Amino acid sequence: MDKRTGILFLSVLATAAAADSPVTFHKDVLPILQKNCQSCHRPGQIAPMSFLTYESTRPWAKAMKTAVATKKMPPWFADPQFGHFSNDRALKSNEIETIAKWADAGAPEGNAKDAPPQVKWPADGWDIQPDLVVKGPETLVPAKPKNNVIEWSFITVPSGITKDTWITSMEIRPSEPSVTHHICVYFKPHTDDVKYNTPVWADRPRDDQGNALPEAAGINGKGIPPSITAGSNGIEGCYVPGQRSQDYRIYKAAKLFKAGTDIVFQVHYTPNGKDTTDRPQIGFTVAKEQPQRTYVSIGFSSPSDAKSFAIPPNDGNWESPPAEATFLQDAELVWMSPHMHVRGKDMTYKLLYPDGRTETLLNVPRYDFNWQLGYEVATPIKVPKGTKLTVTAHFDNSANNKFNPDPNRTVYYGDMTWEEMMFPFFSVVVDKDVNPRTVIRVVRGRAGGGA
Ligand code: HEC
């Protein structure tokens, strides 16, 4: 037998062995679950069942096969044609096949000795293992508020952080996810007139079904005094379904939390049919030494006035005016998170470089409001000063959109999920000496800084 035949022969043998050896939980399935599923499917996380052990996973084998084959799970919406993301949990086709084969074979356990070591998840259900925890404000979410609407409110609490601190990750955790639509936080320099633990909101003009009238269109609730978040750098991070922590360590960056700064919670609760009290917490990890780079979180919106932003009834593909910003500093773009409401259909982020080149950074062709995902850029995108960021989006106000509560009305910009939003979030890393407020200028739309 010459050398080549030998190799051929051996590889045929190896393939035959792989095909014969049964797919088991410990050997084949658990590594996939650890990498792609356990971040949500473990106790204390958003998924309703745990995939840590064979016993808790086995009953779900058939449902898992369906969920991965239809790409319902894991939730991931980025068009693979554009960009690479370090938190991409999408399964490869051979992994989908492995789960399918395992389910078809009756979900065999196999030998526990074949299992990879358990993943050491942070304790107490945190995503990050916080060095510091700040308690947020308590809010009673009534079972049945008027029109079923609870307006967003802003509540300030003291941070208790008494020296300048570089934070390297942040996680926001509601105590009652069932009523929590979102929680976003601002870091506000302390002022002596601050009123702690006092909710501030604006009652917006609404019709009987709770729809804001056109004159109420605008973001972040007209009528909220800007002083609530004055002096802050805008939203620093949010809890939304599918996302609650952000880790700046990946990009060797941090945020400066100045001594004595207060934390403003912007909370949006939705009733769940019984009186429920939520009390969120924020966890931070802290840098041992001063980092060289600052992590800056930015959000902005398309034009939001009732003339620019009015989605006609039964329009299945309405294009909103784009949101556009120019970079005033050299930066590295590291993270993106499209935000729209139930009629949101797609969103695309594009850069136009000063040399005329264009690049699509992220395309989410089938946006799903139930999943507010953040996309972590695998290799930071170098953005020279003068580059323009353009974000475009479409909305589906037709009856084909199964989440559309009413295709027969004109939909304006607003805070509630049955109103609409076009609000791209993104983050950049800049030199530590750059003032976060001078990174971009919004040229079309609205800066999403304060209230
Ligand atoms: C980002 C969080 C997240 C990740 C990652 C995730 N899941 Fe889920 N999963 C959920 C949540 C939340 C639900 C319950 C709500 C729902 O069905 O959408 C769920 C539901 C399911 C269901 C029940 C589906 C049904 O139709 O009832 C299955 C099966 C499932 N997940 C399997 C997986 C598998 C397998 C993976 C990894 C390959 C995975 N999930 C990754 C959050 C996640």
Short mmCIF file of C-alpha atoms and ligand atoms in Angstrom, two decimals:
data_model
loop_
_atom_site.label_atom_id
_atom_site.label_comp_id
_atom_site.label_asym_id
_atom_site.label_seq_id
_atom_site.Cartn_x
_atom_site.Cartn_y
_atom_site.Cartn_z
CA MET A 1 0.00 0.00 0.00
CA ASP A 2 1.59 3.30 -0.96
CA LYS A 3 1.45 6.26 1.32
CA ARG A 4 -1.45 8.04 -0.39
CA THR A 5 -3.76 5.05 -0.34
CA GLY A 6 -2.95 4.63 3.33
CA ILE A 7 -4.04 8.15 4.16
CA LEU A 8 -7.17 7.78 2.11
CA PHE A 9 -7.95 4.49 3.82
CA LEU A 10 -7.44 5.96 7.27
CA SER A 11 -9.65 8.95 6.60
CA VAL A 12 -12.44 6.72 5.29
CA LEU A 13 -12.18 4.74 8.51
CA ALA A 14 -12.33 7.88 10.62
CA THR A 15 -15.45 9.13 8.83
CA ALA A 16 -17.13 5.77 9.24
CA ALA A 17 -16.34 5.80 12.96
CA ALA A 18 -17.80 9.29 13.37
CA ALA A 19 -20.98 8.30 11.56
CA ASP A 20 -21.37 5.18 13.71
CA SER A 21 -20.64 6.66 17.12
CA PRO A 22 -23.93 7.87 18.55
CA VAL A 23 -24.40 11.54 19.28
CA THR A 24 -24.65 11.98 23.05
CA PHE A 25 -25.49 14.81 25.41
CA HIS A 26 -22.18 14.90 27.27
CA LYS A 27 -19.87 14.48 24.30
CA ASP A 28 -21.59 16.42 21.51
CA VAL A 29 -24.51 18.54 22.70
CA LEU A 30 -23.28 20.06 25.96
CA PRO A 31 -20.32 21.89 24.33
CA ILE A 32 -22.79 23.61 21.98
CA LEU A 33 -25.12 24.52 24.83
CA GLN A 34 -22.26 25.98 26.86
CA LYS A 35 -21.09 28.16 24.00
CA ASN A 36 -24.41 29.24 22.53
CA CYS A 37 -27.28 28.73 24.95
CA GLN A 38 -26.34 28.75 28.65
CA SER A 39 -25.82 32.51 28.79
CA CYS A 40 -29.65 32.68 28.84
CA HIS A 41 -30.63 29.09 29.64
CA ARG A 42 -29.47 28.82 33.24
CA PRO A 43 -31.15 29.69 36.55
CA GLY A 44 -31.68 33.41 37.12
CA GLN A 45 -31.50 34.32 33.42
CA ILE A 46 -34.25 35.25 30.98
CA ALA A 47 -34.91 31.83 29.46
CA PRO A 48 -37.59 29.82 31.25
CA MET A 49 -35.57 26.57 31.41
CA SER A 50 -32.00 25.62 32.25
CA PHE A 51 -29.69 23.73 29.91
CA LEU A 52 -26.93 23.17 32.47
CA THR A 53 -27.60 19.49 33.10
CA TYR A 54 -28.82 16.46 31.20
CA GLU A 55 -31.86 16.15 33.46
CA SER A 56 -33.08 19.69 32.86
CA THR A 57 -32.27 19.66 29.13
CA ARG A 58 -33.63 16.25 28.10
CA PRO A 59 -37.35 17.14 28.09
CA TRP A 60 -36.57 19.91 25.60
CA ALA A 61 -34.72 17.80 23.02
CA LYS A 62 -37.47 17.88 20.37
CA ALA A 63 -38.25 21.56 20.92
CA MET A 64 -34.53 22.30 20.67
CA LYS A 65 -34.30 20.58 17.33
CA THR A 66 -37.19 22.68 15.99
CA ALA A 67 -35.93 25.90 17.55
CA VAL A 68 -32.43 25.60 16.07
CA ALA A 69 -33.57 24.29 12.68
CA THR A 70 -35.92 27.27 12.25
CA LYS A 71 -33.22 29.63 13.65
CA LYS A 72 -35.65 30.82 16.31
CA MET A 73 -32.86 29.97 18.75
CA PRO A 74 -30.41 31.31 19.56
CA PRO A 75 -31.83 34.77 18.83
CA TRP A 76 -29.50 36.50 16.39
CA PHE A 77 -30.57 38.87 13.65
CA ALA A 78 -27.47 40.28 11.95
CA ASP A 79 -27.20 39.65 8.22
CA PRO A 80 -24.03 37.48 8.02
CA GLN A 81 -22.97 39.33 4.89
CA PHE A 82 -21.87 42.36 6.90
CA GLY A 83 -19.55 42.61 9.87
CA HIS A 84 -18.21 40.06 12.36
CA PHE A 85 -19.43 40.06 15.92
CA SER A 86 -17.75 38.53 18.91
CA ASN A 87 -21.05 37.72 20.61
CA ASP A 88 -22.45 35.99 17.51
CA ARG A 89 -24.16 32.90 18.93
CA ALA A 90 -25.66 31.70 15.64
CA LEU A 91 -25.12 27.95 15.21
CA LYS A 92 -23.09 26.48 12.36
CA SER A 93 -24.94 23.99 10.17
CA ASN A 94 -23.02 21.03 11.64
CA GLU A 95 -24.07 22.13 15.15
CA ILE A 96 -27.71 22.31 14.09
CA GLU A 97 -27.31 18.81 12.65
CA THR A 98 -25.77 17.51 15.89
CA ILE A 99 -28.74 18.73 17.94
CA ALA A 100 -31.19 17.30 15.38
CA LYS A 101 -29.46 13.89 15.36
CA TRP A 102 -29.36 13.78 19.14
CA ALA A 103 -33.08 14.56 19.38
CA ASP A 104 -33.91 11.98 16.69
CA ALA A 105 -31.87 9.32 18.50
CA GLY A 106 -34.02 9.77 21.62
CA ALA A 107 -31.70 12.25 23.39
CA PRO A 108 -29.12 9.76 24.75
CA GLU A 109 -27.10 10.89 27.75
CA GLY A 110 -23.80 9.13 26.98
CA ASN A 111 -20.95 9.03 29.44
CA ALA A 112 -20.51 11.92 31.88
CA LYS A 113 -16.74 11.41 31.53
CA ASP A 114 -16.99 12.80 27.98
CA ALA A 115 -18.45 16.09 29.22
CA PRO A 116 -16.44 19.31 28.98
CA PRO A 117 -15.74 21.04 32.32
CA GLN A 118 -18.67 23.11 33.59
CA VAL A 119 -18.57 26.78 32.66
CA LYS A 120 -17.90 28.96 35.71
CA TRP A 121 -20.78 31.41 35.41
CA PRO A 122 -20.65 34.40 37.77
CA ALA A 123 -22.41 33.86 41.08
CA ASP A 124 -25.95 34.99 41.97
CA GLY A 125 -27.14 35.19 38.38
CA TRP A 126 -24.92 38.10 37.35
CA ASP A 127 -23.45 38.23 33.83
CA ILE A 128 -20.45 40.11 35.16
CA GLN A 129 -19.03 39.49 38.64
CA PRO A 130 -19.53 42.98 40.06
CA ASP A 131 -17.02 44.69 42.37
CA LEU A 132 -19.65 47.27 43.27
CA VAL A 133 -23.45 47.11 43.42
CA VAL A 134 -25.75 50.15 43.57
CA LYS A 135 -29.42 49.71 44.51
CA GLY A 136 -31.91 51.44 42.23
CA PRO A 137 -35.25 53.04 43.06
CA GLU A 138 -38.32 51.05 44.05
CA THR A 139 -41.35 51.38 41.78
CA LEU A 140 -44.82 50.00 42.29
CA VAL A 141 -46.24 48.95 38.93
CA PRO A 142 -50.03 48.96 39.35
CA ALA A 143 -52.07 46.03 38.04
CA LYS A 144 -54.34 48.20 35.90
CA PRO A 145 -53.24 51.78 35.26
CA LYS A 146 -55.39 54.20 33.24
CA ASN A 147 -55.41 53.25 29.51
CA ASN A 148 -52.93 50.58 30.50
CA VAL A 149 -50.25 53.25 30.15
CA ILE A 150 -47.46 54.00 32.59
CA GLU A 151 -45.41 56.86 31.19
CA TRP A 152 -41.63 56.60 31.33
CA SER A 153 -40.26 58.16 34.44
CA PHE A 154 -36.91 59.44 35.64
CA ILE A 155 -35.79 58.68 39.19
CA THR A 156 -32.49 59.80 40.69
CA VAL A 157 -30.60 57.88 43.37
CA PRO A 158 -27.27 58.55 45.07
CA SER A 159 -24.52 56.23 43.82
CA GLY A 160 -22.62 56.05 47.09
CA ILE A 161 -19.42 56.05 45.01
CA THR A 162 -17.19 58.55 46.76
CA LYS A 163 -14.00 58.54 44.71
CA ASP A 164 -13.27 58.79 40.97
CA THR A 165 -13.71 55.27 39.63
CA TRP A 166 -12.98 53.79 36.20
CA ILE A 167 -15.67 51.23 35.56
CA THR A 168 -14.92 48.41 33.13
CA SER A 169 -18.33 46.79 32.79
CA MET A 170 -21.87 47.48 33.86
CA GLU A 171 -24.94 45.32 34.33
CA ILE A 172 -28.49 46.46 35.09
CA ARG A 173 -30.84 43.91 36.64
CA PRO A 174 -34.50 44.49 37.36
CA SER A 175 -35.92 42.47 40.23
CA GLU A 176 -39.14 41.94 38.24
CA PRO A 177 -38.38 41.36 34.55
CA SER A 178 -42.07 40.58 33.91
CA VAL A 179 -43.01 44.26 34.26
CA THR A 180 -39.77 45.78 33.01
CA HIS A 181 -39.86 47.02 29.43
CA HIS A 182 -36.57 48.83 29.82
CA ILE A 183 -34.33 50.58 32.30
CA CYS A 184 -31.67 53.00 31.08
CA VAL A 185 -29.26 54.93 33.27
CA TYR A 186 -27.52 58.32 33.16
CA PHE A 187 -24.61 59.44 35.35
CA LYS A 188 -25.42 62.95 36.53
CA PRO A 189 -23.06 65.28 38.38
CA HIS A 190 -24.44 65.86 41.87
CA THR A 191 -26.28 69.11 42.51
CA ASP A 192 -27.55 70.24 45.88
CA ASP A 193 -31.14 70.62 44.68
CA VAL A 194 -31.44 66.99 43.58
CA LYS A 195 -34.56 65.17 44.80
CA TYR A 196 -33.73 61.54 45.35
CA ASN A 197 -36.21 58.70 44.80
CA THR A 198 -38.83 61.04 43.34
CA PRO A 199 -40.23 59.94 39.98
CA VAL A 200 -40.56 62.65 37.33
CA TRP A 201 -42.71 62.04 34.26
CA ALA A 202 -44.92 63.86 31.79
CA ASP A 203 -48.55 62.97 31.19
CA ARG A 204 -48.74 63.07 27.43
CA PRO A 205 -51.97 63.90 25.59
CA ARG A 206 -53.52 60.54 24.62
CA ASP A 207 -56.75 59.27 23.11
CA ASP A 208 -58.98 56.71 24.85
CA GLN A 209 -56.93 53.76 23.64
CA GLY A 210 -53.76 55.26 25.05
CA ASN A 211 -52.35 56.48 21.73
CA ALA A 212 -50.40 59.70 22.03
CA LEU A 213 -51.87 62.48 19.93
CA PRO A 214 -49.68 63.94 17.16
CA GLU A 215 -48.88 67.01 19.24
CA ALA A 216 -47.24 64.74 21.81
CA ALA A 217 -44.82 63.24 19.28
CA GLY A 218 -41.22 63.62 20.32
CA ILE A 219 -38.75 61.60 22.24
CA ASN A 220 -38.22 60.97 25.91
CA GLY A 221 -41.47 62.55 26.94
CA LYS A 222 -42.07 66.22 26.28
CA GLY A 223 -42.57 68.09 29.48
CA ILE A 224 -39.77 66.39 31.41
CA PRO A 225 -37.48 69.15 32.66
CA PRO A 226 -34.07 68.78 30.97
CA SER A 227 -32.49 69.45 34.36
CA ILE A 228 -33.27 65.82 35.27
CA THR A 229 -30.29 64.59 33.25
CA ALA A 230 -28.43 67.89 32.76
CA GLY A 231 -24.67 67.57 32.79
CA SER A 232 -24.77 63.84 32.04
CA ASN A 233 -23.35 62.31 28.88
CA GLY A 234 -26.67 60.75 27.97
CA ILE A 235 -27.67 57.13 28.34
CA GLU A 236 -24.76 55.04 29.64
CA GLY A 237 -26.43 51.65 29.38
CA CYS A 238 -29.75 49.86 29.47
CA TYR A 239 -31.54 46.73 30.50
CA VAL A 240 -33.76 45.48 27.68
CA PRO A 241 -34.90 41.93 26.93
CA GLY A 242 -31.86 40.13 25.52
CA GLN A 243 -29.33 42.59 26.87
CA ARG A 244 -28.39 43.83 30.28
CA SER A 245 -24.63 44.04 30.55
CA GLN A 246 -21.88 45.66 28.58
CA ASP A 247 -18.24 44.79 28.99
CA TYR A 248 -15.72 47.51 28.12
CA ARG A 249 -12.79 45.24 29.04
CA ILE A 250 -13.03 43.50 25.67
CA TYR A 251 -11.82 46.76 24.12
CA LYS A 252 -9.35 47.65 26.90
CA ALA A 253 -11.47 50.65 27.78
CA ALA A 254 -13.43 52.02 30.73
CA LYS A 255 -15.80 54.81 31.76
CA LEU A 256 -14.91 57.40 34.31
CA PHE A 257 -17.47 57.57 37.11
CA LYS A 258 -16.72 60.79 38.97
CA ALA A 259 -16.86 60.86 42.75
CA GLY A 260 -20.30 61.67 44.11
CA THR A 261 -22.09 61.34 40.78
CA ASP A 262 -25.79 60.52 41.04
CA ILE A 263 -27.48 57.87 38.92
CA VAL A 264 -30.67 58.69 37.06
CA PHE A 265 -32.86 55.72 36.18
CA GLN A 266 -35.14 56.10 33.18
CA VAL A 267 -37.71 53.39 33.70
CA HIS A 268 -40.45 52.04 31.47
CA TYR A 269 -42.75 49.55 33.13
CA THR A 270 -45.66 47.68 31.62
CA PRO A 271 -48.42 46.26 33.82
CA ASN A 272 -48.63 42.48 34.15
CA GLY A 273 -52.12 42.29 35.71
CA LYS A 274 -51.08 42.36 39.36
CA ASP A 275 -49.47 44.99 41.58
CA THR A 276 -45.74 44.39 41.31
CA THR A 277 -42.80 46.23 42.86
CA ASP A 278 -39.53 46.37 40.96
CA ARG A 279 -36.22 47.35 42.47
CA PRO A 280 -33.33 47.19 40.00
CA GLN A 281 -29.64 46.93 40.85
CA ILE A 282 -26.59 48.05 38.89
CA GLY A 283 -23.35 46.12 39.12
CA PHE A 284 -19.97 47.50 38.08
CA THR A 285 -16.52 46.02 37.70
CA VAL A 286 -13.75 48.46 38.50
CA ALA A 287 -10.34 49.01 36.82
CA LYS A 288 -7.28 48.39 38.98
CA GLU A 289 -5.41 51.12 37.16
CA GLN A 290 -6.38 54.01 34.91
CA PRO A 291 -7.07 52.75 31.38
CA GLN A 292 -5.83 54.58 28.30
CA ARG A 293 -9.16 54.58 26.51
CA THR A 294 -12.67 55.76 27.26
CA TYR A 295 -15.75 53.81 26.26
CA VAL A 296 -18.50 56.16 25.06
CA SER A 297 -22.15 55.09 24.69
CA ILE A 298 -24.19 57.07 22.18
CA GLY A 299 -27.81 57.01 21.08
CA PHE A 300 -29.56 59.24 18.58
CA SER A 301 -32.75 59.21 16.60
CA SER A 302 -34.19 59.97 13.21
CA PRO A 303 -36.15 63.21 12.97
CA SER A 304 -39.12 62.60 15.25
CA ASP A 305 -41.54 65.48 14.69
CA ALA A 306 -45.03 64.56 13.47
CA LYS A 307 -44.34 65.95 9.98
CA SER A 308 -41.15 63.94 9.36
CA PHE A 309 -42.20 60.81 11.20
CA ALA A 310 -45.74 59.60 10.45
CA ILE A 311 -46.17 56.01 9.28
CA PRO A 312 -49.21 55.80 7.00
CA PRO A 313 -51.89 53.18 7.70
CA ASN A 314 -51.35 49.80 5.97
CA ASP A 315 -47.93 50.73 4.63
CA GLY A 316 -45.82 47.56 4.77
CA ASN A 317 -42.47 49.16 4.01
CA TRP A 318 -42.31 52.77 5.17
CA GLU A 319 -38.85 54.25 5.17
CA SER A 320 -38.21 56.69 7.98
CA PRO A 321 -35.98 59.69 7.46
CA PRO A 322 -32.42 58.53 8.20
CA ALA A 323 -30.50 59.36 11.36
CA GLU A 324 -27.17 60.94 10.44
CA ALA A 325 -24.15 62.00 12.45
CA THR A 326 -20.63 63.20 11.71
CA PHE A 327 -17.62 62.12 13.76
CA LEU A 328 -15.75 65.07 15.24
CA GLN A 329 -12.98 62.82 16.64
CA ASP A 330 -11.01 59.79 15.55
CA ALA A 331 -12.74 56.84 17.16
CA GLU A 332 -13.15 53.09 17.06
CA LEU A 333 -16.69 51.87 16.68
CA VAL A 334 -17.21 48.76 18.80
CA TRP A 335 -20.91 48.08 19.39
CA MET A 336 -24.32 48.67 17.80
CA SER A 337 -27.89 48.07 18.91
CA PRO A 338 -30.89 48.97 16.76
CA HIS A 339 -33.96 50.12 18.65
CA MET A 340 -37.46 50.35 17.20
CA HIS A 341 -40.87 49.24 18.42
CA VAL A 342 -43.37 46.63 17.22
CA ARG A 343 -43.60 47.98 13.66
CA GLY A 344 -39.81 48.08 13.25
CA LYS A 345 -38.79 45.99 10.23
CA ASP A 346 -35.14 46.52 9.40
CA MET A 347 -32.21 48.77 10.25
CA THR A 348 -28.85 49.35 8.57
CA TYR A 349 -25.75 51.22 9.81
CA LYS A 350 -23.41 52.62 7.16
CA LEU A 351 -20.25 54.70 7.24
CA LEU A 352 -19.18 57.17 4.57
CA TYR A 353 -15.47 57.74 5.06
CA PRO A 354 -13.77 61.05 4.22
CA ASP A 355 -12.04 59.35 1.25
CA GLY A 356 -15.43 58.49 -0.29
CA ARG A 357 -15.47 54.81 0.69
CA THR A 358 -18.69 53.44 2.14
CA GLU A 359 -19.03 50.44 4.44
CA THR A 360 -22.08 48.67 5.80
CA LEU A 361 -21.39 47.86 9.45
CA LEU A 362 -24.59 46.08 10.42
CA ASN A 363 -27.77 45.07 8.68
CA VAL A 364 -30.66 43.64 10.64
CA PRO A 365 -33.08 42.57 7.91
CA ARG A 366 -35.75 41.10 10.20
CA TYR A 367 -35.85 43.16 13.33
CA ASP A 368 -37.77 41.57 16.20
CA PHE A 369 -38.94 43.91 18.93
CA ASN A 370 -38.97 41.08 21.46
CA TRP A 371 -35.19 40.85 21.25
CA GLN A 372 -33.17 44.01 21.78
CA LEU A 373 -29.76 42.65 20.93
CA GLY A 374 -26.43 44.44 21.05
CA TYR A 375 -23.87 43.51 18.41
CA GLU A 376 -20.26 43.49 19.65
CA VAL A 377 -17.89 44.27 16.79
CA ALA A 378 -15.16 41.59 16.63
CA THR A 379 -12.46 43.91 15.25
CA PRO A 380 -13.03 47.55 16.24
CA ILE A 381 -13.80 49.71 13.20
CA LYS A 382 -11.43 52.64 12.83
CA VAL A 383 -13.48 55.77 12.16
CA PRO A 384 -11.46 58.84 11.19
CA LYS A 385 -12.71 62.30 12.09
CA GLY A 386 -15.05 63.60 9.36
CA THR A 387 -16.67 60.20 8.70
CA LYS A 388 -20.46 60.22 8.41
CA LEU A 389 -22.67 57.57 10.00
CA THR A 390 -26.05 57.06 8.31
CA VAL A 391 -28.66 54.77 9.77
CA THR A 392 -31.74 53.82 7.77
CA ALA A 393 -34.82 51.86 8.79
CA HIS A 394 -38.13 50.56 7.49
CA PHE A 395 -41.39 49.94 9.30
CA ASP A 396 -44.22 47.52 8.62
CA ASN A 397 -47.60 49.03 9.45
CA SER A 398 -49.53 46.40 7.49
CA ALA A 399 -51.75 43.59 8.72
CA ASN A 400 -48.96 41.15 7.70
CA ASN A 401 -46.96 42.24 10.72
CA LYS A 402 -48.26 39.91 13.43
CA PHE A 403 -47.12 42.29 16.18
CA ASN A 404 -49.03 45.25 14.69
CA PRO A 405 -51.84 46.17 17.11
CA ASP A 406 -53.64 48.35 14.52
CA PRO A 407 -52.68 48.66 10.83
CA ASN A 408 -55.36 51.29 10.24
CA ARG A 409 -53.81 54.17 12.07
CA THR A 410 -51.10 56.67 11.37
CA VAL A 411 -48.26 55.99 13.76
CA TYR A 412 -46.18 58.79 15.26
CA TYR A 413 -42.93 58.83 17.17
CA GLY A 414 -43.44 58.08 20.85
CA ASP A 415 -42.36 56.25 23.96
CA MET A 416 -44.95 53.48 24.01
CA THR A 417 -44.48 50.26 22.07
CA TRP A 418 -47.59 50.96 19.97
CA GLU A 419 -46.05 54.27 18.96
CA GLU A 420 -42.79 54.10 17.07
CA MET A 421 -39.13 54.86 17.50
CA MET A 422 -36.09 54.86 15.30
CA PHE A 423 -33.21 55.01 17.72
CA PRO A 424 -29.86 53.50 16.82
CA PHE A 425 -27.50 53.01 19.75
CA PHE A 426 -23.77 52.58 19.23
CA SER A 427 -20.55 52.76 21.23
CA VAL A 428 -17.09 53.97 20.43
CA VAL A 429 -13.72 53.87 22.11
CA VAL A 430 -11.67 57.08 22.16
CA ASP A 431 -8.55 58.35 23.89
CA LYS A 432 -9.14 58.75 27.65
CA ASP A 433 -8.79 62.54 27.41
CA VAL A 434 -11.59 63.01 24.87
CA ASN A 435 -14.78 64.54 26.23
CA PRO A 436 -17.55 61.98 25.48
CA ARG A 437 -19.88 64.78 24.42
CA THR A 438 -17.63 65.88 21.58
CA VAL A 439 -17.46 62.58 19.67
CA ILE A 440 -20.27 63.20 17.16
CA ARG A 441 -22.51 65.93 15.86
CA VAL A 442 -26.01 64.87 14.81
CA VAL A 443 -26.68 66.31 11.37
CA ARG A 444 -30.09 64.73 10.79
CA GLY A 445 -32.34 63.67 13.63
CA ARG A 446 -32.03 64.27 17.32
CA ALA A 447 -29.18 63.73 19.71
CA GLY A 448 -30.33 61.29 22.35
CA GLY A 449 -28.51 62.77 25.29
CA GLY A 450 -30.63 64.07 28.12
CA ALA A 451 -34.36 64.19 28.62
C1 HEC B 1 -30.30 35.57 24.41
C2 HEC B 1 -30.89 34.57 25.23
C3 HEC B 1 -31.08 33.17 24.70
C4 HEC B 1 -30.14 32.36 24.07
C5 HEC B 1 -28.69 32.68 23.78
C6 HEC B 1 -30.82 31.14 23.77
N1 HEC B 1 -32.11 31.18 24.20
FE1 HEC B 1 -33.51 29.72 23.95
N2 HEC B 1 -34.92 30.94 24.82
C7 HEC B 1 -34.68 32.16 25.37
C8 HEC B 1 -35.91 32.67 25.94
C9 HEC B 1 -36.09 33.99 26.66
C10 HEC B 1 -36.91 31.73 25.66
C11 HEC B 1 -38.40 31.81 26.02
C12 HEC B 1 -39.13 32.76 25.14
C13 HEC B 1 -39.22 32.32 23.74
O1 HEC B 1 -39.58 31.15 23.47
O2 HEC B 1 -38.91 33.15 22.85
C14 HEC B 1 -36.25 30.65 24.95
C15 HEC B 1 -36.90 29.53 24.49
C16 HEC B 1 -36.25 28.40 23.96
C17 HEC B 1 -36.91 27.19 23.58
C18 HEC B 1 -38.40 26.95 23.64
C19 HEC B 1 -38.91 27.37 22.27
C20 HEC B 1 -40.35 27.21 22.08
O3 HEC B 1 -40.75 27.34 20.92
O4 HEC B 1 -41.06 26.99 23.06
C21 HEC B 1 -35.96 26.32 23.14
C22 HEC B 1 -36.16 24.90 22.68
C23 HEC B 1 -34.70 27.03 23.22
N3 HEC B 1 -34.91 28.28 23.72
C24 HEC B 1 -33.50 26.49 22.84
C25 HEC B 1 -32.31 27.22 22.79
C26 HEC B 1 -31.06 26.67 22.31
C27 HEC B 1 -30.87 25.23 21.84
C28 HEC B 1 -30.15 27.67 22.38
C29 HEC B 1 -28.70 27.62 21.95
C30 HEC B 1 -28.41 27.01 20.70
C31 HEC B 1 -30.83 28.84 22.91
N4 HEC B 1 -32.12 28.51 23.15
C32 HEC B 1 -30.21 30.06 23.14
C33 HEC B 1 -33.48 32.84 25.40
C34 HEC B 1 -32.30 32.39 24.78
#
